[in-house]
Amino acid sequence: LTAHAERTFFRSRWVERPPAVMELDADELPAGFRAAGVACGIKGSGVLDLGLLVADTADCVSAARFTRNALVAAPVEVSRRADLAGLRAVVVNSGNANVSSGAEGIAAAEAMVDATARGLGLPSERVAVASTGVIGIGLDRSVVLEGVAAALVALAPGAGEFARAIMTTDRAPKYATLEVSLSGGPVRLAAQAKGAGMISPTFATMLCFVETDAQLDPATLDRLLESAVERSFERISVDGQMSTNDSVFMLASGGAGVAVEPGTEDEQLFARAVDSLLKQAAIAIVADGEGAARIARLVVRGAATAAESVARSVANSPLVKCALYGGDPNWGRVLAAAGQVMPEVDAASLDLWIEEVQVARASTAVPLADSERTRIAEAMREPEVELRLELGGEGEESEIYFSDLGHDYVTLNAEYS
Amino acid sequence: LTAHAERTFFRSRWVERPPAVMELDADELPAGFRAAGVACGIKGSGVLDLGLLVADTADCVSAARFTRNALVAAPVEVSRRADLAGLRAVVVNSGNANVSSGAEGIAAAEAMVDATARGLGLPSERVAVASTGVIGIGLDRSVVLEGVAAALVALAPGAGEFARAIMTTDRAPKYATLEVSLSGGPVRLAAQAKGAGMISPTFATMLCFVETDAQLDPATLDRLLESAVERSFERISVDGQMSTNDSVFMLASGGAGVAVEPGTEDEQLFARAVDSLLKQAAIAIVADGEGAARIARLVVRGAATAAESVARSVANSPLVKCALYGGDPNWGRVLAAAGQVMPEVDAASLDLWIEEVQVARASTAVPLADSERTRIAEAMREPEVELRLELGGEGEESEIYFSDLGHDYVTLNAEYS
């Protein structure tokens, strides 16, 4: 890991570098996987816009998670009907989210699945589909099917073009490959993510594809993904908006011939690697969101079960987010956003820290020394700002990562569709 | 009313001009009231920053409503302990919200009440207090008490200086006086409001003071205020943030010698006047909020009890608000924001109209004629945009008024505190 320190994927101070892990070239996929990224003309001008991920092992197992928005895109509706524990391939297009397009949208998503399955000699239920991009415009079926045909012949062990083909307004591709040393030998774990660029008229969409050549049973894989998603993509907020397209797929090819058995130390090591990988991917999505200049981590503790809703209220407060954008230590807004969702608890007992400096005690301003003011002002200009809020009393702890709200967000999201 | 049409307070197309009502000069208060607005130095540079409203009739009755934020400003805490059905005076300062200032803040608010009560020869429990402005900075008690002393000697039947003294970042004072013709004779009804200018480090604060010289019993007054607040200040959203200071006070002096008896036609006429007055004040607050360029009304209907939460989710969506700012008919964002809070209902059944043009049917884009596209584009450039969302099935109806999210919001709220 040290040798790669200058180009490590793990750039956030909030992500533990997983133990027993070495970072490989992000282009290298785990054994048993091939991928492709091609330009089929959805975006125009030769930009990669169709990705295909395939596991070549017949006994590949998988797990998946989707948006909880009641309004879902056609690809989510179609993928939910697939054999989500036994996926062998996922086909993805960017440039068009295939949302609100009625029966034609469903038919287009099904056609993507069917063409992929036919080309790979697989039953359709072992292929899933995802889309990200503009909405309200029909996805041209013939264009996207040409892309599928091109991707099928372009499949190769590299992840780079796939990682680029799923991008929309991401400033850079987000992908990494790790080697995890288990008792039975090394396994590989890779992820490619795209994040919440929300250029009008795009919905915020988060997609993540995770591959490993470790052998796992479907129930263990599902549990590992559930846990990692809860600690990563479920802990971020760009603007409190839930996409119609959010999807996470994890496939285990077994190609390394090394099993991860439930309840073993290997499982713990592997789980920590998955956690760190997805957490860093999630933070990269926040940091890249809508032209964000600065992100914050907020840890909330106490007041019985209020921590989670308080954390979300603060993270989604446009006043808090504008202050973060301005590098403004305007902590009263944090208390006000907290008070907004805690009518039943004692709002007079809030303690707040910016980094290690306590700024409020019992909901009242703490007199600060000049050195403390300077420390806070400096901290607020860093790319990652740490906030801690104690609600008083016993209770749960909840953490959330959120981006600022700046002019780029407004500019990007006010453009004509 | 016709004669005053060019300067009527009722500027929104969404507010019914109340029947049996004539608009008077907004400076004229109802009989039995005096007010003052003075500059005491909280804001500096001679700007009016302390207001005092007094009813001179001993049997004046009142009603009040406050923010539901669990974290409340010191003046709200102090006012809640007052005789809210029998208030005779309210003292208000702008320029400092007196929040998170601990015991000193409470003592300052109590001192404002006590000085006012002493000056007027009233028991302290018949005086309420309100504050709006910056937070986290102590309110200088001697400065504000000098203001109270100056206001006590400046009391006069005019509302204009009071309406100006309660402003923070409002672009203009918001106040009106109506004459309502009842069976027993004319009564006056006036309101002065200040609204959600959210300049850093100010909280969004909405204050409204309503006076009438009609005679009402406290229970009827309370019910009228409750109903009018529900249809006005409870139906607006600037950014989903709840202030620590929001307060509405209504005082009835009885000075006109005309009673409004519960259950009568007079009560209905009077209630409609109160409703219209507060609704227009609320819409003026939204339209003046944080540099808003455009506001929208959203009416949501159907899906059992989902309408209210759907309306709030759409109104608070930064993506929807940025589209409104850009005049962008990006209706997919409305559906997505709705879907976010309706996991239990059928999100495939959403119908949406922009003005009278249906843009989505069963959550699917409706093909539009060129003339319809032009109509929508024109409507989106108007200062008031009307949206209607049918969720499908039987259910409640909910309306909400919300502002856009533009560059001025970010600039105002990102400034250093």
PDB file of N, CA and C in Angstrom, chain A residues 69-71 100-102 135 198 200-201 203 239-242 317-319 322-323 325-328 330 332-333 335-336 339-340 342 347 363-365 407 409-411 413-417, chain B residues 69-71 100-102 135 198 200-201 203 239-242 317-319 322-323 325-328 330 332-333 335-336 339-340 342 347 363-365 407 409-411 413-417:
ATOM      1  N   ASN A  69     -36.845   4.972  -3.422  1.00  0.00           N
ATOM      2  CA  ASN A  69     -37.849   5.875  -3.986  1.00  0.00           C
ATOM      3  C   ASN A  69     -38.978   5.039  -4.580  1.00  0.00           C
ATOM      4  N   ALA A  70     -40.233   5.459  -4.320  1.00  0.00           N
ATOM      5  CA  ALA A  70     -41.379   4.710  -4.848  1.00  0.00           C
ATOM      6  C   ALA A  70     -41.454   4.844  -6.369  1.00  0.00           C
ATOM      7  N   LEU A  71     -40.925   5.949  -6.883  1.00  0.00           N
ATOM      8  CA  LEU A  71     -40.893   6.142  -8.333  1.00  0.00           C
ATOM      9  C   LEU A  71     -39.537   5.638  -8.819  1.00  0.00           C
ATOM     10  N   SER A 100     -39.788   7.525 -16.225  1.00  0.00           N
ATOM     11  CA  SER A 100     -41.049   8.147 -16.649  1.00  0.00           C
ATOM     12  C   SER A 100     -41.273   7.992 -18.140  1.00  0.00           C
ATOM     13  N   SER A 101     -40.862   6.854 -18.669  1.00  0.00           N
ATOM     14  CA  SER A 101     -41.026   6.641 -20.098  1.00  0.00           C
ATOM     15  C   SER A 101     -42.021   5.525 -20.386  1.00  0.00           C
ATOM     16  N   GLY A 102     -42.752   5.104 -19.337  1.00  0.00           N
ATOM     17  CA  GLY A 102     -43.865   4.193 -19.531  1.00  0.00           C
ATOM     18  C   GLY A 102     -43.469   2.830 -20.067  1.00  0.00           C
ATOM     19  N   ILE A 135     -33.690  12.586 -17.967  1.00  0.00           N
ATOM     20  CA  ILE A 135     -34.981  11.926 -17.849  1.00  0.00           C
ATOM     21  C   ILE A 135     -35.971  12.549 -18.808  1.00  0.00           C
ATOM     22  N   MET A 198     -25.479  16.164 -10.517  1.00  0.00           N
ATOM     23  CA  MET A 198     -26.920  16.377 -10.682  1.00  0.00           C
ATOM     24  C   MET A 198     -27.223  17.425 -11.716  1.00  0.00           C
ATOM     25  N   SER A 200     -28.822  19.397 -14.437  1.00  0.00           N
ATOM     26  CA  SER A 200     -30.142  19.417 -15.061  1.00  0.00           C
ATOM     27  C   SER A 200     -30.004  18.861 -16.450  1.00  0.00           C
ATOM     28  N   PRO A 201     -30.919  18.054 -16.899  1.00  0.00           N
ATOM     29  CA  PRO A 201     -32.076  17.537 -16.186  1.00  0.00           C
ATOM     30  C   PRO A 201     -31.830  16.128 -15.652  1.00  0.00           C
ATOM     31  N   PHE A 203     -31.277  13.313 -12.824  1.00  0.00           N
ATOM     32  CA  PHE A 203     -31.469  13.005 -11.414  1.00  0.00           C
ATOM     33  C   PHE A 203     -30.122  12.678 -10.801  1.00  0.00           C
ATOM     34  N   ASP A 239     -28.011  16.169  -1.287  1.00  0.00           N
ATOM     35  CA  ASP A 239     -29.043  17.182  -1.045  1.00  0.00           C
ATOM     36  C   ASP A 239     -30.335  16.567  -0.546  1.00  0.00           C
ATOM     37  N   GLY A 240     -30.232  15.409   0.071  1.00  0.00           N
ATOM     38  CA  GLY A 240     -31.416  14.801   0.645  1.00  0.00           C
ATOM     39  C   GLY A 240     -32.355  14.223  -0.392  1.00  0.00           C
ATOM     40  N   GLN A 241     -31.952  14.264  -1.630  1.00  0.00           N
ATOM     41  CA  GLN A 241     -32.823  13.752  -2.677  1.00  0.00           C
ATOM     42  C   GLN A 241     -32.491  12.295  -2.959  1.00  0.00           C
ATOM     43  N   MET A 242     -33.532  11.507  -3.162  1.00  0.00           N
ATOM     44  CA  MET A 242     -33.370  10.087  -3.396  1.00  0.00           C
ATOM     45  C   MET A 242     -33.590   9.847  -4.882  1.00  0.00           C
ATOM     46  N   SER A 317     -29.782  20.427   5.692  1.00  0.00           N
ATOM     47  CA  SER A 317     -30.150  21.830   5.867  1.00  0.00           C
ATOM     48  C   SER A 317     -29.410  22.696   4.854  1.00  0.00           C
ATOM     49  N   PRO A 318     -30.136  23.387   3.981  1.00  0.00           N
ATOM     50  CA  PRO A 318     -29.444  24.271   3.035  1.00  0.00           C
ATOM     51  C   PRO A 318     -28.674  25.380   3.730  1.00  0.00           C
ATOM     52  N   LEU A 319     -29.125  25.784   4.923  1.00  0.00           N
ATOM     53  CA  LEU A 319     -28.387  26.824   5.645  1.00  0.00           C
ATOM     54  C   LEU A 319     -27.040  26.286   6.126  1.00  0.00           C
ATOM     55  N   CYS A 322     -24.803  25.843   2.999  1.00  0.00           N
ATOM     56  CA  CYS A 322     -24.265  27.111   2.480  1.00  0.00           C
ATOM     57  C   CYS A 322     -23.134  27.620   3.375  1.00  0.00           C
ATOM     58  N   ALA A 323     -23.297  27.455   4.683  1.00  0.00           N
ATOM     59  CA  ALA A 323     -22.238  27.875   5.601  1.00  0.00           C
ATOM     60  C   ALA A 323     -20.971  27.055   5.355  1.00  0.00           C
ATOM     61  N   TYR A 325     -20.123  25.711   2.534  1.00  0.00           N
ATOM     62  CA  TYR A 325     -19.582  26.235   1.270  1.00  0.00           C
ATOM     63  C   TYR A 325     -18.761  27.497   1.530  1.00  0.00           C
ATOM     64  N   GLY A 326     -19.274  28.371   2.380  1.00  0.00           N
ATOM     65  CA  GLY A 326     -18.586  29.625   2.665  1.00  0.00           C
ATOM     66  C   GLY A 326     -17.449  29.485   3.673  1.00  0.00           C
ATOM     67  N   GLY A 327     -17.240  28.252   4.177  1.00  0.00           N
ATOM     68  CA  GLY A 327     -16.227  28.064   5.200  1.00  0.00           C
ATOM     69  C   GLY A 327     -16.570  28.828   6.466  1.00  0.00           C
ATOM     70  N   ASP A 328     -17.875  28.938   6.724  1.00  0.00           N
ATOM     71  CA  ASP A 328     -18.379  29.788   7.794  1.00  0.00           C
ATOM     72  C   ASP A 328     -18.735  28.923   9.018  1.00  0.00           C
ATOM     73  N   ASN A 330     -20.720  28.765  11.280  1.00  0.00           N
ATOM     74  CA  ASN A 330     -21.999  29.306  11.753  1.00  0.00           C
ATOM     75  C   ASN A 330     -22.772  28.194  12.452  1.00  0.00           C
ATOM     76  N   GLY A 332     -24.734  27.906  14.954  1.00  0.00           N
ATOM     77  CA  GLY A 332     -26.129  28.039  15.382  1.00  0.00           C
ATOM     78  C   GLY A 332     -27.080  27.336  14.423  1.00  0.00           C
ATOM     79  N   ARG A 333     -26.715  27.315  13.141  1.00  0.00           N
ATOM     80  CA  ARG A 333     -27.562  26.640  12.163  1.00  0.00           C
ATOM     81  C   ARG A 333     -27.609  25.136  12.404  1.00  0.00           C
ATOM     82  N   LEU A 335     -27.435  23.701  15.373  1.00  0.00           N
ATOM     83  CA  LEU A 335     -28.355  23.507  16.500  1.00  0.00           C
ATOM     84  C   LEU A 335     -29.806  23.685  16.053  1.00  0.00           C
ATOM     85  N   ALA A 336     -30.048  24.687  15.217  1.00  0.00           N
ATOM     86  CA  ALA A 336     -31.427  24.932  14.773  1.00  0.00           C
ATOM     87  C   ALA A 336     -31.945  23.767  13.933  1.00  0.00           C
ATOM     88  N   GLY A 339     -32.739  21.002  16.332  1.00  0.00           N
ATOM     89  CA  GLY A 339     -33.957  21.280  17.088  1.00  0.00           C
ATOM     90  C   GLY A 339     -35.216  21.041  16.276  1.00  0.00           C
ATOM     91  N   GLN A 340     -35.089  21.222  14.966  1.00  0.00           N
ATOM     92  CA  GLN A 340     -36.230  21.078  14.081  1.00  0.00           C
ATOM     93  C   GLN A 340     -36.847  19.680  14.126  1.00  0.00           C
ATOM     94  N   MET A 342     -36.328  17.380  16.789  1.00  0.00           N
ATOM     95  CA  MET A 342     -36.303  16.759  18.117  1.00  0.00           C
ATOM     96  C   MET A 342     -37.258  17.443  19.077  1.00  0.00           C
ATOM     97  N   ALA A 347     -33.902  20.298  23.963  1.00  0.00           N
ATOM     98  CA  ALA A 347     -33.042  21.008  23.020  1.00  0.00           C
ATOM     99  C   ALA A 347     -32.090  21.965  23.728  1.00  0.00           C
ATOM    100  N   SER A 363     -26.501  24.129  24.593  1.00  0.00           N
ATOM    101  CA  SER A 363     -27.138  24.979  23.572  1.00  0.00           C
ATOM    102  C   SER A 363     -26.753  26.447  23.680  1.00  0.00           C
ATOM    103  N   THR A 364     -25.691  26.737  24.389  1.00  0.00           N
ATOM    104  CA  THR A 364     -25.257  28.117  24.601  1.00  0.00           C
ATOM    105  C   THR A 364     -23.823  28.273  24.090  1.00  0.00           C
ATOM    106  N   ALA A 365     -23.528  29.420  23.526  1.00  0.00           N
ATOM    107  CA  ALA A 365     -22.200  29.677  22.972  1.00  0.00           C
ATOM    108  C   ALA A 365     -21.125  29.545  24.043  1.00  0.00           C
ATOM    109  N   HIS A 407     -22.558  27.779  -5.459  1.00  0.00           N
ATOM    110  CA  HIS A 407     -23.076  28.339  -6.710  1.00  0.00           C
ATOM    111  C   HIS A 407     -23.108  27.314  -7.828  1.00  0.00           C
ATOM    112  N   TYR A 409     -23.847  24.229  -7.644  1.00  0.00           N
ATOM    113  CA  TYR A 409     -25.067  23.436  -7.515  1.00  0.00           C
ATOM    114  C   TYR A 409     -26.229  24.160  -8.185  1.00  0.00           C
ATOM    115  N   VAL A 410     -26.367  25.445  -7.869  1.00  0.00           N
ATOM    116  CA  VAL A 410     -27.464  26.220  -8.437  1.00  0.00           C
ATOM    117  C   VAL A 410     -27.322  26.302  -9.952  1.00  0.00           C
ATOM    118  N   THR A 411     -26.129  26.624 -10.407  1.00  0.00           N
ATOM    119  CA  THR A 411     -25.920  26.759 -11.849  1.00  0.00           C
ATOM    120  C   THR A 411     -26.231  25.450 -12.565  1.00  0.00           C
ATOM    121  N   ASN A 413     -28.077  22.999 -11.624  1.00  0.00           N
ATOM    122  CA  ASN A 413     -29.444  22.509 -11.497  1.00  0.00           C
ATOM    123  C   ASN A 413     -30.510  23.497 -11.951  1.00  0.00           C
ATOM    124  N   ALA A 414     -30.111  24.664 -12.385  1.00  0.00           N
ATOM    125  CA  ALA A 414     -31.082  25.653 -12.856  1.00  0.00           C
ATOM    126  C   ALA A 414     -31.107  25.721 -14.379  1.00  0.00           C
ATOM    127  N   GLU A 415     -30.222  24.982 -15.021  1.00  0.00           N
ATOM    128  CA  GLU A 415     -30.188  25.023 -16.487  1.00  0.00           C
ATOM    129  C   GLU A 415     -31.457  24.467 -17.093  1.00  0.00           C
ATOM    130  N   TYR A 416     -31.763  24.944 -18.270  1.00  0.00           N
ATOM    131  CA  TYR A 416     -32.942  24.450 -18.972  1.00  0.00           C
ATOM    132  C   TYR A 416     -32.783  22.983 -19.321  1.00  0.00           C
ATOM    133  N   SER A 417     -33.884  22.253 -19.170  1.00  0.00           N
ATOM    134  CA  SER A 417     -33.839  20.843 -19.562  1.00  0.00           C
ATOM    135  C   SER A 417     -34.057  20.758 -21.068  1.00  0.00           C
TER     136      SER A 417
ATOM    137  N   ASN B  69     -39.906  24.431  16.581  1.00  0.00           N
ATOM    138  CA  ASN B  69     -38.533  23.981  16.766  1.00  0.00           C
ATOM    139  C   ASN B  69     -38.289  23.759  18.257  1.00  0.00           C
ATOM    140  N   ALA B  70     -37.633  22.643  18.590  1.00  0.00           N
ATOM    141  CA  ALA B  70     -37.357  22.354  19.998  1.00  0.00           C
ATOM    142  C   ALA B  70     -36.343  23.336  20.578  1.00  0.00           C
ATOM    143  N   LEU B  71     -35.501  23.873  19.700  1.00  0.00           N
ATOM    144  CA  LEU B  71     -34.538  24.887  20.153  1.00  0.00           C
ATOM    145  C   LEU B  71     -35.166  26.245  19.902  1.00  0.00           C
ATOM    146  N   SER B 100     -29.411  30.929  21.774  1.00  0.00           N
ATOM    147  CA  SER B 100     -28.208  30.250  22.254  1.00  0.00           C
ATOM    148  C   SER B 100     -27.351  31.170  23.105  1.00  0.00           C
ATOM    149  N   SER B 101     -28.000  32.019  23.859  1.00  0.00           N
ATOM    150  CA  SER B 101     -27.256  32.940  24.693  1.00  0.00           C
ATOM    151  C   SER B 101     -27.458  32.636  26.173  1.00  0.00           C
ATOM    152  N   GLY B 102     -28.063  31.465  26.466  1.00  0.00           N
ATOM    153  CA  GLY B 102     -28.120  30.979  27.837  1.00  0.00           C
ATOM    154  C   GLY B 102     -28.921  31.870  28.767  1.00  0.00           C
ATOM    155  N   ILE B 135     -27.464  35.510  15.348  1.00  0.00           N
ATOM    156  CA  ILE B 135     -27.452  34.630  16.511  1.00  0.00           C
ATOM    157  C   ILE B 135     -26.039  34.519  17.064  1.00  0.00           C
ATOM    158  N   MET B 198     -32.702  35.374   5.081  1.00  0.00           N
ATOM    159  CA  MET B 198     -31.860  34.430   5.824  1.00  0.00           C
ATOM    160  C   MET B 198     -30.392  34.764   5.706  1.00  0.00           C
ATOM    161  N   SER B 200     -26.747  35.239   6.376  1.00  0.00           N
ATOM    162  CA  SER B 200     -25.820  34.758   7.396  1.00  0.00           C
ATOM    163  C   SER B 200     -25.448  35.914   8.283  1.00  0.00           C
ATOM    164  N   PRO B 201     -25.398  35.728   9.565  1.00  0.00           N
ATOM    165  CA  PRO B 201     -25.701  34.527  10.307  1.00  0.00           C
ATOM    166  C   PRO B 201     -27.098  34.578  10.917  1.00  0.00           C
ATOM    167  N   PHE B 203     -30.946  33.466  11.360  1.00  0.00           N
ATOM    168  CA  PHE B 203     -31.898  32.403  11.110  1.00  0.00           C
ATOM    169  C   PHE B 203     -33.039  32.986  10.301  1.00  0.00           C
ATOM    170  N   ASP B 239     -37.051  27.156   2.715  1.00  0.00           N
ATOM    171  CA  ASP B 239     -36.064  26.095   2.502  1.00  0.00           C
ATOM    172  C   ASP B 239     -36.247  24.953   3.487  1.00  0.00           C
ATOM    173  N   GLY B 240     -37.455  24.798   3.977  1.00  0.00           N
ATOM    174  CA  GLY B 240     -37.718  23.661   4.853  1.00  0.00           C
ATOM    175  C   GLY B 240     -37.136  23.844   6.239  1.00  0.00           C
ATOM    176  N   GLN B 241     -36.543  24.983   6.490  1.00  0.00           N
ATOM    177  CA  GLN B 241     -35.921  25.213   7.782  1.00  0.00           C
ATOM    178  C   GLN B 241     -36.915  25.888   8.724  1.00  0.00           C
ATOM    179  N   MET B 242     -36.907  25.457   9.961  1.00  0.00           N
ATOM    180  CA  MET B 242     -37.825  25.980  10.954  1.00  0.00           C
ATOM    181  C   MET B 242     -37.032  26.914  11.860  1.00  0.00           C
ATOM    182  N   SER B 317     -37.467  20.314  -2.038  1.00  0.00           N
ATOM    183  CA  SER B 317     -36.442  19.694  -2.881  1.00  0.00           C
ATOM    184  C   SER B 317     -35.553  20.759  -3.515  1.00  0.00           C
ATOM    185  N   PRO B 318     -34.254  20.754  -3.223  1.00  0.00           N
ATOM    186  CA  PRO B 318     -33.377  21.734  -3.861  1.00  0.00           C
ATOM    187  C   PRO B 318     -33.344  21.587  -5.382  1.00  0.00           C
ATOM    188  N   LEU B 319     -33.565  20.373  -5.866  1.00  0.00           N
ATOM    189  CA  LEU B 319     -33.576  20.203  -7.319  1.00  0.00           C
ATOM    190  C   LEU B 319     -34.788  20.885  -7.939  1.00  0.00           C
ATOM    191  N   CYS B 322     -34.211  24.718  -7.653  1.00  0.00           N
ATOM    192  CA  CYS B 322     -33.255  25.234  -8.646  1.00  0.00           C
ATOM    193  C   CYS B 322     -33.898  25.294 -10.021  1.00  0.00           C
ATOM    194  N   ALA B 323     -34.714  24.296 -10.355  1.00  0.00           N
ATOM    195  CA  ALA B 323     -35.412  24.317 -11.644  1.00  0.00           C
ATOM    196  C   ALA B 323     -36.359  25.510 -11.712  1.00  0.00           C
ATOM    197  N   TYR B 325     -35.994  28.310 -10.124  1.00  0.00           N
ATOM    198  CA  TYR B 325     -35.117  29.470 -10.296  1.00  0.00           C
ATOM    199  C   TYR B 325     -34.736  29.638 -11.764  1.00  0.00           C
ATOM    200  N   GLY B 326     -34.418  28.537 -12.410  1.00  0.00           N
ATOM    201  CA  GLY B 326     -34.005  28.594 -13.810  1.00  0.00           C
ATOM    202  C   GLY B 326     -35.171  28.701 -14.779  1.00  0.00           C
ATOM    203  N   GLY B 327     -36.402  28.707 -14.250  1.00  0.00           N
ATOM    204  CA  GLY B 327     -37.566  28.725 -15.133  1.00  0.00           C
ATOM    205  C   GLY B 327     -37.633  27.469 -15.995  1.00  0.00           C
ATOM    206  N   ASP B 328     -37.152  26.366 -15.414  1.00  0.00           N
ATOM    207  CA  ASP B 328     -36.985  25.113 -16.147  1.00  0.00           C
ATOM    208  C   ASP B 328     -38.143  24.166 -15.836  1.00  0.00           C
ATOM    209  N   ASN B 330     -38.753  21.244 -15.503  1.00  0.00           N
ATOM    210  CA  ASN B 330     -38.127  19.925 -15.326  1.00  0.00           C
ATOM    211  C   ASN B 330     -38.986  19.095 -14.377  1.00  0.00           C
ATOM    212  N   GLY B 332     -39.824  16.049 -14.046  1.00  0.00           N
ATOM    213  CA  GLY B 332     -39.402  14.753 -13.509  1.00  0.00           C
ATOM    214  C   GLY B 332     -38.926  14.871 -12.075  1.00  0.00           C
ATOM    215  N   ARG B 333     -38.354  16.031 -11.741  1.00  0.00           N
ATOM    216  CA  ARG B 333     -37.891  16.238 -10.364  1.00  0.00           C
ATOM    217  C   ARG B 333     -39.048  16.299  -9.381  1.00  0.00           C
ATOM    218  N   LEU B 335     -41.862  14.603  -9.684  1.00  0.00           N
ATOM    219  CA  LEU B 335     -42.272  13.208  -9.471  1.00  0.00           C
ATOM    220  C   LEU B 335     -41.282  12.477  -8.567  1.00  0.00           C
ATOM    221  N   ALA B 336     -40.007  12.718  -8.780  1.00  0.00           N
ATOM    222  CA  ALA B 336     -39.001  12.023  -7.962  1.00  0.00           C
ATOM    223  C   ALA B 336     -39.094  12.456  -6.504  1.00  0.00           C
ATOM    224  N   GLY B 339     -42.064  10.712  -5.085  1.00  0.00           N
ATOM    225  CA  GLY B 339     -41.816   9.280  -4.880  1.00  0.00           C
ATOM    226  C   GLY B 339     -40.979   9.011  -3.651  1.00  0.00           C
ATOM    227  N   GLN B 340     -40.144   9.985  -3.308  1.00  0.00           N
ATOM    228  CA  GLN B 340     -39.241   9.835  -2.166  1.00  0.00           C
ATOM    229  C   GLN B 340     -39.974   9.611  -0.847  1.00  0.00           C
ATOM    230  N   MET B 342     -43.345   8.513  -0.644  1.00  0.00           N
ATOM    231  CA  MET B 342     -44.558   7.713  -0.758  1.00  0.00           C
ATOM    232  C   MET B 342     -44.250   6.259  -1.083  1.00  0.00           C
ATOM    233  N   ALA B 347     -46.542   4.671  -7.037  1.00  0.00           N
ATOM    234  CA  ALA B 347     -45.870   5.811  -7.654  1.00  0.00           C
ATOM    235  C   ALA B 347     -46.027   5.815  -9.161  1.00  0.00           C
ATOM    236  N   SER B 363     -47.367   8.731 -14.292  1.00  0.00           N
ATOM    237  CA  SER B 363     -45.917   8.854 -14.103  1.00  0.00           C
ATOM    238  C   SER B 363     -45.129   8.791 -15.404  1.00  0.00           C
ATOM    239  N   THR B 364     -45.797   8.993 -16.519  1.00  0.00           N
ATOM    240  CA  THR B 364     -45.139   8.902 -17.825  1.00  0.00           C
ATOM    241  C   THR B 364     -45.336  10.225 -18.566  1.00  0.00           C
ATOM    242  N   ALA B 365     -44.309  10.626 -19.303  1.00  0.00           N
ATOM    243  CA  ALA B 365     -44.377  11.891 -20.042  1.00  0.00           C
ATOM    244  C   ALA B 365     -45.551  11.903 -21.005  1.00  0.00           C
ATOM    245  N   HIS B 407     -28.853  31.831  -6.900  1.00  0.00           N
ATOM    246  CA  HIS B 407     -27.512  32.251  -6.477  1.00  0.00           C
ATOM    247  C   HIS B 407     -27.549  33.190  -5.278  1.00  0.00           C
ATOM    248  N   TYR B 409     -29.483  33.094  -2.747  1.00  0.00           N
ATOM    249  CA  TYR B 409     -29.595  32.294  -1.521  1.00  0.00           C
ATOM    250  C   TYR B 409     -28.207  31.836  -1.078  1.00  0.00           C
ATOM    251  N   VAL B 410     -27.452  31.299  -2.027  1.00  0.00           N
ATOM    252  CA  VAL B 410     -26.112  30.801  -1.690  1.00  0.00           C
ATOM    253  C   VAL B 410     -25.231  31.948  -1.220  1.00  0.00           C
ATOM    254  N   THR B 411     -25.249  33.040  -1.961  1.00  0.00           N
ATOM    255  CA  THR B 411     -24.391  34.171  -1.590  1.00  0.00           C
ATOM    256  C   THR B 411     -24.752  34.677  -0.197  1.00  0.00           C
ATOM    257  N   ASN B 413     -26.222  33.158   2.221  1.00  0.00           N
ATOM    258  CA  ASN B 413     -26.070  32.200   3.305  1.00  0.00           C
ATOM    259  C   ASN B 413     -24.672  31.616   3.438  1.00  0.00           C
ATOM    260  N   ALA B 414     -23.784  31.993   2.540  1.00  0.00           N
ATOM    261  CA  ALA B 414     -22.413  31.487   2.630  1.00  0.00           C
ATOM    262  C   ALA B 414     -21.460  32.523   3.217  1.00  0.00           C
ATOM    263  N   GLU B 415     -21.978  33.699   3.486  1.00  0.00           N
ATOM    264  CA  GLU B 415     -21.113  34.749   4.023  1.00  0.00           C
ATOM    265  C   GLU B 415     -20.586  34.385   5.400  1.00  0.00           C
ATOM    266  N   TYR B 416     -19.449  34.930   5.721  1.00  0.00           N
ATOM    267  CA  TYR B 416     -18.873  34.681   7.039  1.00  0.00           C
ATOM    268  C   TYR B 416     -19.743  35.278   8.130  1.00  0.00           C
ATOM    269  N   SER B 417     -19.910  34.529   9.210  1.00  0.00           N
ATOM    270  CA  SER B 417     -20.686  35.060  10.342  1.00  0.00           C
ATOM    271  C   SER B 417     -19.785  35.972  11.168  1.00  0.00           C
TER     272      SER B 417
END
